[in-house]
PDB file of C-alpha atoms in Angstrom:
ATOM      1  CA  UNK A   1     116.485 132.224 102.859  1.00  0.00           C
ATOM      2  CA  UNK A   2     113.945 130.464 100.869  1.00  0.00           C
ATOM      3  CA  UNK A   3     114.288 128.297  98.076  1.00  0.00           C
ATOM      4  CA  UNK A   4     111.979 125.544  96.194  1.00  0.00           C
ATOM      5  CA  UNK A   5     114.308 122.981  94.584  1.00  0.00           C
ATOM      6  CA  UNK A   6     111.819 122.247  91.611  1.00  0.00           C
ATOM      7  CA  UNK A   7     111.273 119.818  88.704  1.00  0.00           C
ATOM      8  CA  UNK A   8     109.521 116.920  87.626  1.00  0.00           C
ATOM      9  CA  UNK A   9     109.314 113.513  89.406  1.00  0.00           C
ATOM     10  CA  UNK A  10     112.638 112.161  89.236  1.00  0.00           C
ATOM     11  CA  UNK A  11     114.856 114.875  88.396  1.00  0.00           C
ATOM     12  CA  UNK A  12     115.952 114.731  91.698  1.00  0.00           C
ATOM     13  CA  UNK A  13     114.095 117.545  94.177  1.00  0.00           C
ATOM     14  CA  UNK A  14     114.351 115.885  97.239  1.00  0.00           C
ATOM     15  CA  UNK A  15     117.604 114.338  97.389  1.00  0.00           C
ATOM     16  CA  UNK A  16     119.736 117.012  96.425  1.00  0.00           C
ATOM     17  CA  UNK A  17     117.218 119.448  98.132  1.00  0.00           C
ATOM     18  CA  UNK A  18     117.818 117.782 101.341  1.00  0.00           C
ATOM     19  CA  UNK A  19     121.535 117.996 100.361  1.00  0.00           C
ATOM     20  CA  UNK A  20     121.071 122.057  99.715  1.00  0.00           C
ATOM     21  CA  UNK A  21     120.185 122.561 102.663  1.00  0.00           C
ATOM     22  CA  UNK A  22     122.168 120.467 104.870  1.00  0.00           C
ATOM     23  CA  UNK A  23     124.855 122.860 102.793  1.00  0.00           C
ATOM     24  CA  UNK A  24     123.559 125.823 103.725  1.00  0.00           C
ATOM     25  CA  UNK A  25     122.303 124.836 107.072  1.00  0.00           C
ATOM     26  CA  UNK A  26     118.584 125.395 106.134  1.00  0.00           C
ATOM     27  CA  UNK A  27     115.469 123.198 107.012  1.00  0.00           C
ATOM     28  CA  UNK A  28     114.422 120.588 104.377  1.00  0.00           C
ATOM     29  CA  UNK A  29     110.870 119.962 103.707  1.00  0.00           C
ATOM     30  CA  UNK A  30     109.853 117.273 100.888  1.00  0.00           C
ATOM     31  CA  UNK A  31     106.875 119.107  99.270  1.00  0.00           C
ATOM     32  CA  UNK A  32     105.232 115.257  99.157  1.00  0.00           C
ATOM     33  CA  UNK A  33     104.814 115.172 102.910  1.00  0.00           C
ATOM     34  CA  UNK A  34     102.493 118.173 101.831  1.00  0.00           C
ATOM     35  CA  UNK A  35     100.432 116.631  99.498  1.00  0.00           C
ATOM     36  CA  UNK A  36      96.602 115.974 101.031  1.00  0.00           C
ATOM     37  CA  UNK A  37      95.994 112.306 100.761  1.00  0.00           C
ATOM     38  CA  UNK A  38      93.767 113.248  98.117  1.00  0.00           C
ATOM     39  CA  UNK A  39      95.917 113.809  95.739  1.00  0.00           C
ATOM     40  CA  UNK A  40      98.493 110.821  97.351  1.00  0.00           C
ATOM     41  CA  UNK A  41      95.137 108.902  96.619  1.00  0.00           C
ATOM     42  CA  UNK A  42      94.798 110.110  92.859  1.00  0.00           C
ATOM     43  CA  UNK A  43      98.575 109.919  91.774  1.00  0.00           C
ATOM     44  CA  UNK A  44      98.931 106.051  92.754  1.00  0.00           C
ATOM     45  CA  UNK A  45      96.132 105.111  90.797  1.00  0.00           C
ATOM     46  CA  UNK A  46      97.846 107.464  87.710  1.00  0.00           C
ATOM     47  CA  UNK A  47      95.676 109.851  87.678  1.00  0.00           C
ATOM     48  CA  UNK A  48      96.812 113.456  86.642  1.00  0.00           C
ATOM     49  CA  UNK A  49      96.190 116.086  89.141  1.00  0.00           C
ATOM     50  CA  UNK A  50      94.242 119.498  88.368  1.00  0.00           C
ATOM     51  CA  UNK A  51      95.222 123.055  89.174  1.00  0.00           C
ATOM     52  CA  UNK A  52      92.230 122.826  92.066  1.00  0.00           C
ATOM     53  CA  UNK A  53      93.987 119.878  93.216  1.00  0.00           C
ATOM     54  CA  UNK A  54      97.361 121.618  93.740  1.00  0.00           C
ATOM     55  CA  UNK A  55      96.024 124.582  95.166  1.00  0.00           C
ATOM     56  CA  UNK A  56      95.689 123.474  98.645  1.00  0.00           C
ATOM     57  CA  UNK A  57      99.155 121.818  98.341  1.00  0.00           C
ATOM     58  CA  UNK A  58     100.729 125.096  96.946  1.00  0.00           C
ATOM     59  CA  UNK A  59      99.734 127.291  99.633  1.00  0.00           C
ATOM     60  CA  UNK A  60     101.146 124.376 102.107  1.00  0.00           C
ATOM     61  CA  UNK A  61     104.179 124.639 100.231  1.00  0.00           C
ATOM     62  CA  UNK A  62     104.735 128.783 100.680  1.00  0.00           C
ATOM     63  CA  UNK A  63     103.698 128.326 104.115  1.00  0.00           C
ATOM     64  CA  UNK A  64     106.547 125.781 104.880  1.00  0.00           C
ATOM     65  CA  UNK A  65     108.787 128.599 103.335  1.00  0.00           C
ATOM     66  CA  UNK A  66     107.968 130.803 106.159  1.00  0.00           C
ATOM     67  CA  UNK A  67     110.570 129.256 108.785  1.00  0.00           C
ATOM     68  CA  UNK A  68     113.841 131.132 109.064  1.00  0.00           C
ATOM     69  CA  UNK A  69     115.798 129.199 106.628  1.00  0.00           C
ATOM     70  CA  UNK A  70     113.953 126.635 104.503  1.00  0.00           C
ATOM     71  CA  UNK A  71     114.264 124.361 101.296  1.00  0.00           C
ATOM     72  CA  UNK A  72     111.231 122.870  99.849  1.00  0.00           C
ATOM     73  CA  UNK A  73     110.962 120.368  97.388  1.00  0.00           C
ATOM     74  CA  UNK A  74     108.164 120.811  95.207  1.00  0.00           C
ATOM     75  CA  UNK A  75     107.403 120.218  91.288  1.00  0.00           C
ATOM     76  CA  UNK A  76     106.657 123.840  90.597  1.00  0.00           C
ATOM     77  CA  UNK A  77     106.065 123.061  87.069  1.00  0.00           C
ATOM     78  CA  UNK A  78     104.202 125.852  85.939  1.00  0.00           C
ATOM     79  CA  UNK A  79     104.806 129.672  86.510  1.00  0.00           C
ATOM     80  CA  UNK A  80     101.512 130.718  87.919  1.00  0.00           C
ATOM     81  CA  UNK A  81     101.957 127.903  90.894  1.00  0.00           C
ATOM     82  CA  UNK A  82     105.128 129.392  90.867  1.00  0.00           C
ATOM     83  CA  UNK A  83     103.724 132.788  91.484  1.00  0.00           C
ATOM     84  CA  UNK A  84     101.577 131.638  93.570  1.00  0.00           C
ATOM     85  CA  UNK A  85     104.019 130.161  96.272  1.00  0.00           C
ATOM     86  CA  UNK A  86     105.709 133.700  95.482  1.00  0.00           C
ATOM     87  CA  UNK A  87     102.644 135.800  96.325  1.00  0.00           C
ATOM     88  CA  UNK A  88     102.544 134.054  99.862  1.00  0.00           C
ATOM     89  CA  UNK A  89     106.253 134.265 100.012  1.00  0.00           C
ATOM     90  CA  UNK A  90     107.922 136.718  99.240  1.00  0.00           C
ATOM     91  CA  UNK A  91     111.964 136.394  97.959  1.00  0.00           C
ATOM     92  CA  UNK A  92     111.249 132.788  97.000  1.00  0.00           C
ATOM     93  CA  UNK A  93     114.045 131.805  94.736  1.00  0.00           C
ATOM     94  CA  UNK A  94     113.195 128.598  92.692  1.00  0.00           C
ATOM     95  CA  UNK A  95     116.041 126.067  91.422  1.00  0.00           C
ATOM     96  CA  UNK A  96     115.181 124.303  88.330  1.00  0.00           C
ATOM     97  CA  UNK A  97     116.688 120.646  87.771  1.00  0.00           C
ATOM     98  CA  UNK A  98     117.246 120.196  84.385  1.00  0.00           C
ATOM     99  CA  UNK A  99     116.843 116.058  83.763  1.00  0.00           C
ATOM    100  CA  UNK A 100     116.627 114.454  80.403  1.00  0.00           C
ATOM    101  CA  UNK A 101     112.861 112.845  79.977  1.00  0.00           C
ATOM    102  CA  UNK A 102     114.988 109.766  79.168  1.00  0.00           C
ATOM    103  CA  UNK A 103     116.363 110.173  82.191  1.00  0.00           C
ATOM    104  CA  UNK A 104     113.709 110.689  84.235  1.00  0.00           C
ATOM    105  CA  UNK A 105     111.739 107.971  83.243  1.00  0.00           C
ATOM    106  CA  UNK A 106     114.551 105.701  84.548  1.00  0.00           C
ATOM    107  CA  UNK A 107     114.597 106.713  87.599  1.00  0.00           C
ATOM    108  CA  UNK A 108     111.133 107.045  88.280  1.00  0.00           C
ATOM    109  CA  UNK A 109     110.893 103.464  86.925  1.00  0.00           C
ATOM    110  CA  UNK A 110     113.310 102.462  89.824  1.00  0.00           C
ATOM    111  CA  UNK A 111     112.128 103.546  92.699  1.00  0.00           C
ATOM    112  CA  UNK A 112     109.067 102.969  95.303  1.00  0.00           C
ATOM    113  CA  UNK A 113     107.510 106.248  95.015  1.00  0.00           C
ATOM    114  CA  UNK A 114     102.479 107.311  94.416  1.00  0.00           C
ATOM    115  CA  UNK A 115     104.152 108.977  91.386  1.00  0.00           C
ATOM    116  CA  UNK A 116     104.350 106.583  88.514  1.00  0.00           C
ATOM    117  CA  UNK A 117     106.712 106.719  85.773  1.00  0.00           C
ATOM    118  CA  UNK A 118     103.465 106.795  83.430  1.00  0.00           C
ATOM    119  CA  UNK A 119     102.821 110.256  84.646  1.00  0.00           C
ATOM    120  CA  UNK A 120     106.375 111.645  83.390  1.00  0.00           C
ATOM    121  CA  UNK A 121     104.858 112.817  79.641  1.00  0.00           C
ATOM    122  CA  UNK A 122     101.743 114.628  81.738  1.00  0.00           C
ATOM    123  CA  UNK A 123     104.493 116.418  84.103  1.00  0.00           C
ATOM    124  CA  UNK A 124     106.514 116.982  81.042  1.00  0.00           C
ATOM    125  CA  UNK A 125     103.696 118.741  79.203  1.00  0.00           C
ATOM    126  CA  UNK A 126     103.300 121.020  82.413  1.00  0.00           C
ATOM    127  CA  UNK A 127     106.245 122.011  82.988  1.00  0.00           C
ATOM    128  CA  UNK A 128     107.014 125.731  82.383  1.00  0.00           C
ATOM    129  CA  UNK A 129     110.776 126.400  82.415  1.00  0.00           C
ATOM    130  CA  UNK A 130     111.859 128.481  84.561  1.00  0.00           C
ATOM    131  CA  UNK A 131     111.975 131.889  82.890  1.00  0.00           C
ATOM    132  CA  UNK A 132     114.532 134.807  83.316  1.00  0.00           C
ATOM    133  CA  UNK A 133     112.407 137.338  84.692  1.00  0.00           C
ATOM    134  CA  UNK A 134     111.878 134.730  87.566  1.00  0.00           C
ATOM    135  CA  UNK A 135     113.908 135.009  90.961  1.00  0.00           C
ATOM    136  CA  UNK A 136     116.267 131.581  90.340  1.00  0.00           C
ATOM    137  CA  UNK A 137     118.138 129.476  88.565  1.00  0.00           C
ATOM    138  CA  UNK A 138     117.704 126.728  86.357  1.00  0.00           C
ATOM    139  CA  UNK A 139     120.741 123.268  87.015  1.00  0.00           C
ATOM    140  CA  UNK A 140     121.674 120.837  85.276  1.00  0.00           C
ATOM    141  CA  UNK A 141     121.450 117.655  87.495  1.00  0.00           C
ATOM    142  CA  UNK A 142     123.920 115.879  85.364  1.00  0.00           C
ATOM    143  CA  UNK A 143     126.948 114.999  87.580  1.00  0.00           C
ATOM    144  CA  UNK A 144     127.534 113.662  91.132  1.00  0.00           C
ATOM    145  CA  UNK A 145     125.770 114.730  93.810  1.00  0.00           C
ATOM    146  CA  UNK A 146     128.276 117.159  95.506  1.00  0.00           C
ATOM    147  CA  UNK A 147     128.983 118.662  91.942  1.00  0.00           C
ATOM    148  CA  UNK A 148     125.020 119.609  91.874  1.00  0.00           C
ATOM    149  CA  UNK A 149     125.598 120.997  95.138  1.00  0.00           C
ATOM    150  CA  UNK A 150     127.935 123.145  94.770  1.00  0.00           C
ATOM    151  CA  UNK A 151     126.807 124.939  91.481  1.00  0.00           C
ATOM    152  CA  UNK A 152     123.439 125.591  93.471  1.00  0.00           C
ATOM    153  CA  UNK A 153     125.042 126.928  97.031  1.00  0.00           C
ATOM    154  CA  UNK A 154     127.074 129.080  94.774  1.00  0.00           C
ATOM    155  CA  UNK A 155     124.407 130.340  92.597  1.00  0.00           C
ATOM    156  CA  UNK A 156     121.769 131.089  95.457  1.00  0.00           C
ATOM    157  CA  UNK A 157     124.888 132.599  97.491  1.00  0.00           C
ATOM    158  CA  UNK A 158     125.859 134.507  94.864  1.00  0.00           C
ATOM    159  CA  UNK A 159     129.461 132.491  95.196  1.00  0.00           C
ATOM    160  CA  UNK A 160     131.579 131.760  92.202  1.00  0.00           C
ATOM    161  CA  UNK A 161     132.894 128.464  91.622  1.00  0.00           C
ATOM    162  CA  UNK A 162     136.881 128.195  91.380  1.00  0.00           C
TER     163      UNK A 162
END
């Protein structure tokens, strides 16, 4: 099993990621423990990273998929870094958290995190919704925790919700 719990900053990758795969008794990597400092280094000071920049970090991110069982949390936010993590591993299936920009930029604001809340509108402009023809599913993270949870182990487990 392999899944990337995806989004922008704040829409809530790694904590319900974390909480995915607790669920479905999976490893949890935070895809920001991947990161090369560079780009730690160029995100504090609110600087924008480049495709070259992710690069590195992408293929760090399909290689942490290669464990039996893993969930990653990584932005994802367009579909060629998308297909790339896919080219290097295969039967990746991406969950999409769906987060109002309103609401993002609150929580961002709130927490002690290299990704300011003033690069929310750059990730915004990224991001590439997850499209149908794509292995995954795209969430709303709109409820409680367990709620979120649920709809995703049933989704990626093919399970329906009663």
């Amino acid at each position: 099993m392999r899944i990337v719990v995806m989004g922008p900053s704040g829409s809530g990758k790694s904590l319900v990621g974390a909480a995915v795969a607790a669920a479905l008794r999976a490893e949890f990597i935070d895809g920001d423990d991947l990161h090369p400092r560079a780009n730690i280094a160029k995100m504090s000071a609110g600087v924008a990273l480049t495709d070259a920049d992710r690069a590195p970090w992408l293929d760090a991110v399909a290689h942490a998929l290669h464990r039996p069982s893993a969930v990653v949390a990584c932005s994802a936010l367009r579909r060629t870094y998308r297909d790339r993590i896919r080219s290097l591993a295969p039967g990746t299936v991406f969950v999409e958290l769906v987060v109002t920009p309103t609401q993002l930029r609150k929580r961002v604001s709130r927490r002690d995190h290299f990704m300011p809340a003033s690069l929310i509108d750059s990730q915004l402009d990224t991001l590439e919704p997850l499209a149908s023809d794509e292995a995954g599913f795209r969430v709303a993270n709109d409820a409680d925790l367990p709620s979120v949870v649920a709809r995703i182990t049933a989704l990626v487990t093919g399970q329906s919700l009663r």
